[in-house]
Coordinates of C-alpha atoms in Angstrom, one line a residue:
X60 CA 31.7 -108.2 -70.6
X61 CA 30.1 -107.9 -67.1
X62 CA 33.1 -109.6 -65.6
X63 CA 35.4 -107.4 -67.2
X64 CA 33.4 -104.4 -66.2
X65 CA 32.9 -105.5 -62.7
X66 CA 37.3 -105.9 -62.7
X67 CA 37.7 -102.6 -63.4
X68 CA 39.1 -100.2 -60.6
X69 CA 37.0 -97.0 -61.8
X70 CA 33.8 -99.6 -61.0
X71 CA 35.5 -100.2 -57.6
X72 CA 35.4 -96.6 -57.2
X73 CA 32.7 -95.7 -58.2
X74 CA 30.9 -98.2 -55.7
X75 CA 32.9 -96.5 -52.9
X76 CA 31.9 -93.2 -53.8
X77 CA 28.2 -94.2 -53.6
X78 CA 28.4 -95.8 -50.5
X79 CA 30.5 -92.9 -49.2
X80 CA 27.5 -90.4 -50.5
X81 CA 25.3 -92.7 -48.4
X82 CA 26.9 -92.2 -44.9
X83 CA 27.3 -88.4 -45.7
X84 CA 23.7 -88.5 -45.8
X85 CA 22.9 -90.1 -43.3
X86 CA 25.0 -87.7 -40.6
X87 CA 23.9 -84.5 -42.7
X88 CA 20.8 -84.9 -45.0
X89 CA 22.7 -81.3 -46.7
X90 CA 25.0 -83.2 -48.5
X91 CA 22.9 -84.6 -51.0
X92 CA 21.2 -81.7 -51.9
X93 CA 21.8 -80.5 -55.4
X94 CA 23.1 -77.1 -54.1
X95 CA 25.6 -78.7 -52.0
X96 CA 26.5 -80.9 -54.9
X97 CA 26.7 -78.2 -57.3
X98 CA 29.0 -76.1 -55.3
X99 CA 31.1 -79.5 -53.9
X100 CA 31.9 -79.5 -57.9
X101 CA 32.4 -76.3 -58.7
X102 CA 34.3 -76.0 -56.1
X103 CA 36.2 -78.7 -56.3
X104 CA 37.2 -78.1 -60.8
X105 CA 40.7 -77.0 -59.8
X106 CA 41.9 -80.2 -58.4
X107 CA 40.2 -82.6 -60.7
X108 CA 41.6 -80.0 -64.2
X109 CA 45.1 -80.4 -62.9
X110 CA 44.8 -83.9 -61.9
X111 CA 43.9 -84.5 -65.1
X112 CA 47.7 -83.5 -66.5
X113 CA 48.8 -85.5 -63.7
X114 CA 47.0 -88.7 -64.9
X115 CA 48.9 -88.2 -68.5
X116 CA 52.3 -87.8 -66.2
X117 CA 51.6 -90.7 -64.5
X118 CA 51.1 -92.7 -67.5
X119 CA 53.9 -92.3 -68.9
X120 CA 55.8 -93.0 -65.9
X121 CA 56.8 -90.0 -64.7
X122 CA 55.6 -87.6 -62.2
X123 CA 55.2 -84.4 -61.8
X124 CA 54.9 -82.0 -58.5
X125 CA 55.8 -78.7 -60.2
X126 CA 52.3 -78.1 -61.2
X127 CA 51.3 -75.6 -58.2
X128 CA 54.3 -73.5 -58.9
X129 CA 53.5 -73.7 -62.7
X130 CA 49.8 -72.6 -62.1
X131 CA 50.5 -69.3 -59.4
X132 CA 53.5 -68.5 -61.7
X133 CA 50.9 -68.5 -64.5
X134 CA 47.4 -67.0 -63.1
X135 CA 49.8 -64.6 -60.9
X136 CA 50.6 -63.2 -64.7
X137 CA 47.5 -62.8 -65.7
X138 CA 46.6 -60.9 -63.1
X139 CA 49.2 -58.6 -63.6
X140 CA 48.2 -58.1 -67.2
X141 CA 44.4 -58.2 -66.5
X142 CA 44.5 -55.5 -63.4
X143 CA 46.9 -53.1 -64.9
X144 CA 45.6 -53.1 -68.5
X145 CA 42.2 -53.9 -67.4
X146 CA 42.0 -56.0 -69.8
X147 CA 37.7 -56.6 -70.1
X148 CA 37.9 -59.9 -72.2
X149 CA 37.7 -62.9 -70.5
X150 CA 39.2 -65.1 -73.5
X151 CA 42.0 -62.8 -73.8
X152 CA 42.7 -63.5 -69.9
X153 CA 41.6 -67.2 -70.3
X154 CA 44.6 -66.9 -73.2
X155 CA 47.6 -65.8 -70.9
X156 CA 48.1 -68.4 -68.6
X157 CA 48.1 -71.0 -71.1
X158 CA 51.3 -70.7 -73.1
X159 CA 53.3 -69.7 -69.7
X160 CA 52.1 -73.2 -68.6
X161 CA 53.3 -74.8 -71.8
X162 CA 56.5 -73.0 -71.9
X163 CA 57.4 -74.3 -67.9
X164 CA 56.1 -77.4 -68.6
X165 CA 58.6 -77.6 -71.5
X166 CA 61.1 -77.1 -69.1
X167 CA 60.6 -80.0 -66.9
X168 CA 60.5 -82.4 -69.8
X169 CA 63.9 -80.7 -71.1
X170 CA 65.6 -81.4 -67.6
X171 CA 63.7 -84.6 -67.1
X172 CA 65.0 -86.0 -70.7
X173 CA 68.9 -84.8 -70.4
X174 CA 69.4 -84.8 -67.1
X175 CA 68.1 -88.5 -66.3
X176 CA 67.7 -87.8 -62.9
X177 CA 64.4 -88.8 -61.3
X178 CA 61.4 -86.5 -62.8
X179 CA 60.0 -86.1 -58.7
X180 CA 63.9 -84.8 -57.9
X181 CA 63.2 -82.5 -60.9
X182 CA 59.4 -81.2 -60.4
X183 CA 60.4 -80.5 -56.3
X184 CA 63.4 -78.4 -57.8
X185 CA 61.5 -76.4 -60.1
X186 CA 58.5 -76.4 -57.3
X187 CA 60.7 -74.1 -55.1
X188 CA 62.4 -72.1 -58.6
X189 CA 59.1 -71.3 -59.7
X190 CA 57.6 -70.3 -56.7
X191 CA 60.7 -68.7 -55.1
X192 CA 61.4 -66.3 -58.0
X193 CA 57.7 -65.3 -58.3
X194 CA 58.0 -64.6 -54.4
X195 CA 61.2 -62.6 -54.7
X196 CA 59.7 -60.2 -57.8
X197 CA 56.1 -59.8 -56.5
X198 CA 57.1 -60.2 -53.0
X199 CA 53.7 -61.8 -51.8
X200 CA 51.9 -59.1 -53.1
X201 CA 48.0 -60.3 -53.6
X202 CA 46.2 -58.9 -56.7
X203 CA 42.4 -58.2 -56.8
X204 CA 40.2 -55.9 -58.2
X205 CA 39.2 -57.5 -61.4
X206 CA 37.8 -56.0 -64.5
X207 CA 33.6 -56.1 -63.6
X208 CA 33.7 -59.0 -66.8
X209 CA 35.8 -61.5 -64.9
X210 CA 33.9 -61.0 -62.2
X211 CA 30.2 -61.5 -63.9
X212 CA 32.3 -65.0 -65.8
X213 CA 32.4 -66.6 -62.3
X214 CA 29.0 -66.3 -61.4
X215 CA 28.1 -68.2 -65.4
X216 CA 26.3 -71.0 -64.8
X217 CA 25.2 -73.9 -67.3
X218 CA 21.7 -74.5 -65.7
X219 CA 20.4 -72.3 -62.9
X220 CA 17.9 -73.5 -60.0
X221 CA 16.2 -71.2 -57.4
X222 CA 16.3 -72.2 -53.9
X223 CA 13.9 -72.1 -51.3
X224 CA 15.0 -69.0 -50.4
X225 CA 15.4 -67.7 -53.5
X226 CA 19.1 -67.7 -54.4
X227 CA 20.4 -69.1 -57.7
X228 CA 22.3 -71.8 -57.9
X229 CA 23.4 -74.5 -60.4
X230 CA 25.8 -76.3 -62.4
X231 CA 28.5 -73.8 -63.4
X232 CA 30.9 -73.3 -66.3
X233 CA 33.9 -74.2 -64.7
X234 CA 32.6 -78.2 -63.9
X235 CA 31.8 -78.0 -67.4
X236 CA 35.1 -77.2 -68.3
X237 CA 36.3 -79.9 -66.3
X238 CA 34.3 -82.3 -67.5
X239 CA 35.0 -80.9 -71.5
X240 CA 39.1 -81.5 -70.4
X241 CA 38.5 -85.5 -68.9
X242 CA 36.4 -86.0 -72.0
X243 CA 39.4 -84.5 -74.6
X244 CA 42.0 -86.2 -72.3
X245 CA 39.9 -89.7 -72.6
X246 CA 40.1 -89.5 -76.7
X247 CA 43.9 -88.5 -76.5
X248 CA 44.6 -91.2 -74.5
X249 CA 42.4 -94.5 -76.6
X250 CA 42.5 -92.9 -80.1
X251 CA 45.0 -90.4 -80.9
X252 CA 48.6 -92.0 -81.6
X253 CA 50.1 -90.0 -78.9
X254 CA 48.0 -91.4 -76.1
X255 CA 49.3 -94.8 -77.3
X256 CA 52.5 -93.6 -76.6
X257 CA 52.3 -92.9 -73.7
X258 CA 50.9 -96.2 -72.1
X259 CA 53.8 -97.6 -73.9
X260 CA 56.2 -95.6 -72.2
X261 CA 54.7 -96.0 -69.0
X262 CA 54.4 -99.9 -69.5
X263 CA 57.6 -100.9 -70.6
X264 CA 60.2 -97.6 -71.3
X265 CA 62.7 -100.4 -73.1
X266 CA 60.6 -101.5 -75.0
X267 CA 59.3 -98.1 -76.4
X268 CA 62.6 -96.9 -77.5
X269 CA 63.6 -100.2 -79.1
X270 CA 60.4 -99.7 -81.2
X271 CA 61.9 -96.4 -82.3
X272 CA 59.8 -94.0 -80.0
X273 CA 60.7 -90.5 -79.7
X274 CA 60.8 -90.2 -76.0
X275 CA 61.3 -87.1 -75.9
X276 CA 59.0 -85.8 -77.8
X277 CA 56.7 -88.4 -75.9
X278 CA 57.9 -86.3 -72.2
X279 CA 57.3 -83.0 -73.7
X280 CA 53.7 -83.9 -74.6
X281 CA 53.0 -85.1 -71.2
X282 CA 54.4 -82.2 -69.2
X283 CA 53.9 -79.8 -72.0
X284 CA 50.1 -81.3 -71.0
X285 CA 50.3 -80.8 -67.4
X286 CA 51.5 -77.0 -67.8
X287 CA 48.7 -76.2 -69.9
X288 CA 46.5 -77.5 -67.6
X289 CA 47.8 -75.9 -64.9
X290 CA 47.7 -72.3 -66.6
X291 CA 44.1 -73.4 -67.2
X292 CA 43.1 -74.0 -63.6
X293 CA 45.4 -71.2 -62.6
X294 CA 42.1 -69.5 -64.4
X295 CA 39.7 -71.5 -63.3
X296 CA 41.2 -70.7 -59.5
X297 CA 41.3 -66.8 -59.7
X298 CA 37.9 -66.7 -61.1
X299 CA 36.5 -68.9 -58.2
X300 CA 38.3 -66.9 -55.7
X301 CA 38.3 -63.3 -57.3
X302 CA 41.5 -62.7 -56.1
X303 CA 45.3 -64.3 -56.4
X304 CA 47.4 -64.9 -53.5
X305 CA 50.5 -66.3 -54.2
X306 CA 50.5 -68.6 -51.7
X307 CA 47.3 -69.9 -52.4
X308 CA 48.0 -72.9 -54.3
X309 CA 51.3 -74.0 -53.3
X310 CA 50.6 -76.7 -51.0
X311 CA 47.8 -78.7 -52.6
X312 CA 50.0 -81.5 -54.9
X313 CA 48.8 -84.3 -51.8
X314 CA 45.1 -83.6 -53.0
X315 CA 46.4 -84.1 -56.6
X316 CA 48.4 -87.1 -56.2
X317 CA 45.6 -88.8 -54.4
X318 CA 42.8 -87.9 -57.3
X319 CA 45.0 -89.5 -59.4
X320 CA 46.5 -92.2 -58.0
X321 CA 43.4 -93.3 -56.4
X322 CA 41.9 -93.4 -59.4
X323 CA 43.5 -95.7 -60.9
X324 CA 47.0 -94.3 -62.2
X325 CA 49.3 -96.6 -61.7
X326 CA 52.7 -94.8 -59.7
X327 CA 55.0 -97.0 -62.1
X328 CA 53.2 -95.8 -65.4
X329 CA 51.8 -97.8 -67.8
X330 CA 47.7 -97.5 -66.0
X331 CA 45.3 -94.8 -65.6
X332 CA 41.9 -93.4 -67.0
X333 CA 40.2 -90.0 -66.8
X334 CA 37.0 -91.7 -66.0
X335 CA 38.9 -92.9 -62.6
X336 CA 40.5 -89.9 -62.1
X337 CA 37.1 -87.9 -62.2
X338 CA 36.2 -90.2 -59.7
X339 CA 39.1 -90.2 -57.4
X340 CA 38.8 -86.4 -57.4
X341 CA 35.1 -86.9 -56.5
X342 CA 35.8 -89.2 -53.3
X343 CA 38.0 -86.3 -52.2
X344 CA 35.9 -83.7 -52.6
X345 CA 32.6 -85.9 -50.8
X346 CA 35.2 -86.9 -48.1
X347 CA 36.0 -83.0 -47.5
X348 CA 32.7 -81.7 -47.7
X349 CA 31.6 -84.3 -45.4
X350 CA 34.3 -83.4 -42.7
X351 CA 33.2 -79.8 -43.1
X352 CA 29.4 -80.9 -42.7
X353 CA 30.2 -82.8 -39.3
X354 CA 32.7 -79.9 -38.4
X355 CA 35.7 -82.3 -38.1
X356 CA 39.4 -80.6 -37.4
X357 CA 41.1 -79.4 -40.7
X358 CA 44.2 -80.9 -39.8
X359 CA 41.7 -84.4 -40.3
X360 CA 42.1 -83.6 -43.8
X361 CA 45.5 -83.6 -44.4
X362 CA 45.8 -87.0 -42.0
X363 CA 43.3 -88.5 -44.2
X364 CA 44.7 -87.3 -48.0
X365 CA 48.4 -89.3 -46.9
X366 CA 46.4 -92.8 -45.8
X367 CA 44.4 -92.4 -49.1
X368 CA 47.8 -91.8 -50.9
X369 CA 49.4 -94.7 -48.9
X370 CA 46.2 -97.3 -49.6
X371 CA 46.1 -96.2 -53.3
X372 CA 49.7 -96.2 -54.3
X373 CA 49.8 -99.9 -52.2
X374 CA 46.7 -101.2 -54.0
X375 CA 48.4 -100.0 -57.1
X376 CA 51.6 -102.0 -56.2
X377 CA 49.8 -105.1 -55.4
X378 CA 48.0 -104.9 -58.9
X379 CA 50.9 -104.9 -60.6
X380 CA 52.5 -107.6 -58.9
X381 CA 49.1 -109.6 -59.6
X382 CA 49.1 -108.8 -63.6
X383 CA 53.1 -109.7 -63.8
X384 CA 51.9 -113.0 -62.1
X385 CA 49.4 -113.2 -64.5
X386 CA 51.6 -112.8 -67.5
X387 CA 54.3 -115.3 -66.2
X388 CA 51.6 -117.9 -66.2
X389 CA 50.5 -117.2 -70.0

């Protein structure tokens, strides 16, 4: 039992992210503080929502890098809807992203499924069709000025602390959300029959539609997935922001890959946990936090998201080529 545990990449992890909490420390005492903590994951629930769809994608031996386009396109709407309505209920707003996710996400499973070409060729294409049609009808145009309801929602918090100083601060409803979405996406995937699927798919695609799969039903649940969680975080990002800029997003599917990947997905399907992906989206967030804290460059940040990407996705390699081994011998 211990030996299996200790073989397990999200323990791997999860010793990294420890030690990496440790230096942090040690150069700024601040970043172990629970307010610093508290905001590093509040502020951080975007990335690790929609990295969550990317885990299922990944799984099943796709990929997908449509997801910022799908999540402006849809929190861009809802903004629309919310500001020139002023729509006051925060479910109703919480309500319209959601299906516009779905319905893109739908899209890219269609094209992925008749086309045959390779889902990334696919995702970039529908990246810059998203994106450049919302462009070319709002014309950049940034939306703010939120119904006073949508504004109190952001400040919700779970539990509330009082600094020092006297300023609230706590564990807020959006990393509760996220944590809700890796807890649902963790009993799709090990009980439901459609998160078996998937990790069939993913570990042998042959194989699944000899045993009669559906595959495509099979690609539209997993990018059906992604969409929907990308119209969620589209949410979760223009509360946290109070405002949408359509630009805003677009740009971010490195961080994304690397939560996910580093995590534990495997880039040729078939591997993957939510558990790992929490934490790969938690080394991220320490790493940036902790270049802010010793006021490194921001280009540092970009430099060092493409050599996590590069380690993970080679480490991922390697352990594939170590279980085929493995299986040859047996």
């Amino acid at each position: 039992m211990l030996q299996r545990i200790a073989g397990k990449t999200e323990t791997y992890l999860a010793g990294v992210v420890v030690a990496l909490s440790v230096v942090l420390f040690l150069l700024n005492p601040k970043f172990l503080t629970a307010e610093n903590l508290f905001d590093v994951l509040r502020n951080n629930s975007f990335l690790g929502i929609v990295a969550l769809g990317e885990l299922v994608v990944l799984i099943s031996g796709g990929i997908d890098v449509s997801f910022t386009a799908i999540a402006t396109v849809a929190q861009y709407v809802m903004g629309v809807i919310i500001t020139r309505y002023m729509v006051e209920s925060v479910f109703l707003a919480f309500l319209i992203p959601i299906p516009i996710g779905i319905a893109l996400g739908a899209f890219n499973a269609f094209l992925v499924n008749r086309t045959r070409v390779h889902p990334v060729i696919i995702t970039i294409s529908n990246l810059n069709v998203f994106y450049g049609l919302l462009m070319v009808i709002s014309k950049g145009k940034w939306i703010y000025g939120f119904p006073a309801p949508f504004r109190d929602f952001a400040r919700l918090k779970v539990l509330t602390l009082v600094s020092e100083k006297g300023v609230d601060y706590g564990l807020s409803i959006f990393t509760v959300v996220w944590f809700l979405i890796a807890f649902a996406t963790w009993v799709i995937l090990k009980y439901l029959p459609i998160g078996r699927k998937v990790y069939a798919l993913g570990g042998n695609s042959e194989a699944a539609r000899r045993a009669g799969f559906n595959i495509f039903r099979i690609q539209l649940f997993v990018y059906c997935y992604i969409g929907l969680l990308a119209g969620l975080a589209g949410f979760v990002h223009a509360e946290l922001n109070q405002m949408i800029q359509p630009n805003a997003i677009v740009g971010r599917e490195l961080d994304v890959l690397a939560a996910a990947i580093l995590g534990g997905a495997s880039v040729f399907g078939g591997a993957g946990s939510p558990l790992g992906v929490v934490l790969g989206v938690l080394f991220i967030a320490f790493i940036k936090n902790g270049l802010i804290l010793v006021r490194a460059s921001a280009y540092w940040h970009q430099v060092i998201m493409g050599l996590i990407i590069v380690l993970a996705a080679t480490l991922s390699a390697y352990q594939q080529n170590l279980e085929q081994k493995r299986r040859g011998r047996t």
